[in-house]
Tab-separated table of C-alpha atoms in Angstrom:
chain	number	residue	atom	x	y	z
O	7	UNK	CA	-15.641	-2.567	11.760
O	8	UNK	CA	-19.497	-3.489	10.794
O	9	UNK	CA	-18.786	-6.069	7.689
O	10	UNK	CA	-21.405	-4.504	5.609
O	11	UNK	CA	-19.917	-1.027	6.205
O	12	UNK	CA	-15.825	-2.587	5.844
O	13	UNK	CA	-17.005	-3.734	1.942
O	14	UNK	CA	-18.739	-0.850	0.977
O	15	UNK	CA	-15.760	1.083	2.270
O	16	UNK	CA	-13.432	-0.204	0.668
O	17	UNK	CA	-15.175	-0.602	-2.851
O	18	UNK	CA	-15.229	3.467	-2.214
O	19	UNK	CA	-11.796	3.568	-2.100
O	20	UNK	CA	-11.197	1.572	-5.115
O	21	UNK	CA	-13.150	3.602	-7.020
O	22	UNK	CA	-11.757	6.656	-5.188
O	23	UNK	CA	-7.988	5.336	-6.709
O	24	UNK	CA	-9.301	5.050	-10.176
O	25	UNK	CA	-11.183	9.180	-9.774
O	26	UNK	CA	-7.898	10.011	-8.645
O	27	UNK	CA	-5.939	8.160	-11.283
O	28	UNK	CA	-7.957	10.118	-13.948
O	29	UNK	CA	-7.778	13.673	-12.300
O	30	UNK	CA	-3.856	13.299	-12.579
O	31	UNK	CA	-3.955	12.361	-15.977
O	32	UNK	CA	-6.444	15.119	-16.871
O	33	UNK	CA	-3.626	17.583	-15.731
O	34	UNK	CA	-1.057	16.029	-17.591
O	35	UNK	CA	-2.878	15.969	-20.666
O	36	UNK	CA	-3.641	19.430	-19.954
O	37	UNK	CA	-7.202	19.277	-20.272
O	38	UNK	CA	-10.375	22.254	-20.491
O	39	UNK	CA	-9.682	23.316	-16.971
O	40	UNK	CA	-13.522	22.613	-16.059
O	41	UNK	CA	-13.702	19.047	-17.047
O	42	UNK	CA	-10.704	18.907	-14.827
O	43	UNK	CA	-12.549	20.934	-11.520
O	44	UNK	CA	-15.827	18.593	-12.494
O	45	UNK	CA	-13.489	15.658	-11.663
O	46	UNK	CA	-12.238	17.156	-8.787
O	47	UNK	CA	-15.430	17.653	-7.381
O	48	UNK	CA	-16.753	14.316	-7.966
O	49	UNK	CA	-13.576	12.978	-6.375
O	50	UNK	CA	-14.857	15.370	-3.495
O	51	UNK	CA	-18.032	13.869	-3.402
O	52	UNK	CA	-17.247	10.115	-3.591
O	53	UNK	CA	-14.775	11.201	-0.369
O	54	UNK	CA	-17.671	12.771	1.626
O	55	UNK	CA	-19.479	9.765	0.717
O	56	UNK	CA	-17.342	7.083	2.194
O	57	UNK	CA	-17.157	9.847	5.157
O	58	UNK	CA	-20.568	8.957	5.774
O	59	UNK	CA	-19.647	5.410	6.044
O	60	UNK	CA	-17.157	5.868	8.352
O	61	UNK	CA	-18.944	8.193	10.486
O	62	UNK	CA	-21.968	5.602	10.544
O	63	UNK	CA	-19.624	2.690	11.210
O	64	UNK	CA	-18.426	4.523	14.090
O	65	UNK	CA	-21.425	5.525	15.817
O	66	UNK	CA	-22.780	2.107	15.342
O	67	UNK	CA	-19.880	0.709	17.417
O	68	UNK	CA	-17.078	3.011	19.334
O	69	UNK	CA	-19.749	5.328	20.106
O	70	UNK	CA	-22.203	3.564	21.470
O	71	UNK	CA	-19.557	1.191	24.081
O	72	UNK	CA	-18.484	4.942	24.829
O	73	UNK	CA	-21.793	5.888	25.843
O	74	UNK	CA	-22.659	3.039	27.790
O	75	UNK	CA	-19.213	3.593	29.468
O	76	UNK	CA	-20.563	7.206	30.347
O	77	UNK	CA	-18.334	9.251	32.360
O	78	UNK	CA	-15.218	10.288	30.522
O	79	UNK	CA	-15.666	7.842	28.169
O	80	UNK	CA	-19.016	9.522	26.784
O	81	UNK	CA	-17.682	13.165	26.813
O	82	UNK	CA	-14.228	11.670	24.817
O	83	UNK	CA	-16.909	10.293	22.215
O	84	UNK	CA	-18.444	14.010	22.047
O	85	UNK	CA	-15.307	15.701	21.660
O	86	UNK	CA	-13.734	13.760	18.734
O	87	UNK	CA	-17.266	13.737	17.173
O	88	UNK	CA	-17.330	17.992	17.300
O	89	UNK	CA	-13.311	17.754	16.402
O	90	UNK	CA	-13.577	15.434	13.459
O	91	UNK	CA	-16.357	18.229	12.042
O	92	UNK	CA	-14.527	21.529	13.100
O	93	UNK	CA	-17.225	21.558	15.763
O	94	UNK	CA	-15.285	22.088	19.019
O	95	UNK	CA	-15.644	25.184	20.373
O	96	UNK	CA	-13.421	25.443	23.511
C-alpha cells in the first residue's frame, strides 16, 4: 500500500470507530431519531470517503502491474473493478 494513502486510511478509520462509537450511544440514549439518521449518514460518508482511498490506492498499484501483465491479468483487474461497484453485467 502507497504510504501516503496507508496513513490517511487509517486516520479514516479511527475516526470512523469514534462516528460509530457515538451512533451506538445515540440509540441507547434514545435520541430525536434524526440527529441519530444525521449520524448515520455522516458515518456513511466518512466510509465512502476512505472508499475513495482505497480505490485510488489500488489503481495506483494492483491495477496498473495488472495492466502491464495484460492478458488475463488485465481483464481480472476489470472484473473486480465492475464487481466491487455492482458493475458486472454477465
Amino acid at each position: 500500500m502507497i504510504d501516503d494513502i496507508r496513513k490517511r486510511a487509517l486516520h479514516r478509520t479511527s475516526i470512523l470507530e469514534g462516528q460509530v462509537r457515538g451512533l451506538a450511544k445515540m440509540i441507547e440514549a434514545e435520541e430525536y431519531c434524526m440527529d441519530i439518521i444525521a449520524q448515520s449518514r455522516s458515518i456513511q460518508k466518512a466510509l465512502a470517503s476512505l472508499d475513495k482511498l482505497l480505490v485510488e490506492n489500488h489503481l495506483r498499484t494492483h491495477v496498473t502491474d495488472m495492466f502491464e501483465a495484460g492478458g488475463a491479468e488485465r481483464e481480472q483487474a476489470v472484473t473486480e473493478l465492475l464487481k466491487a461497484y455492482d458493475l458486472e453485467t454477465r
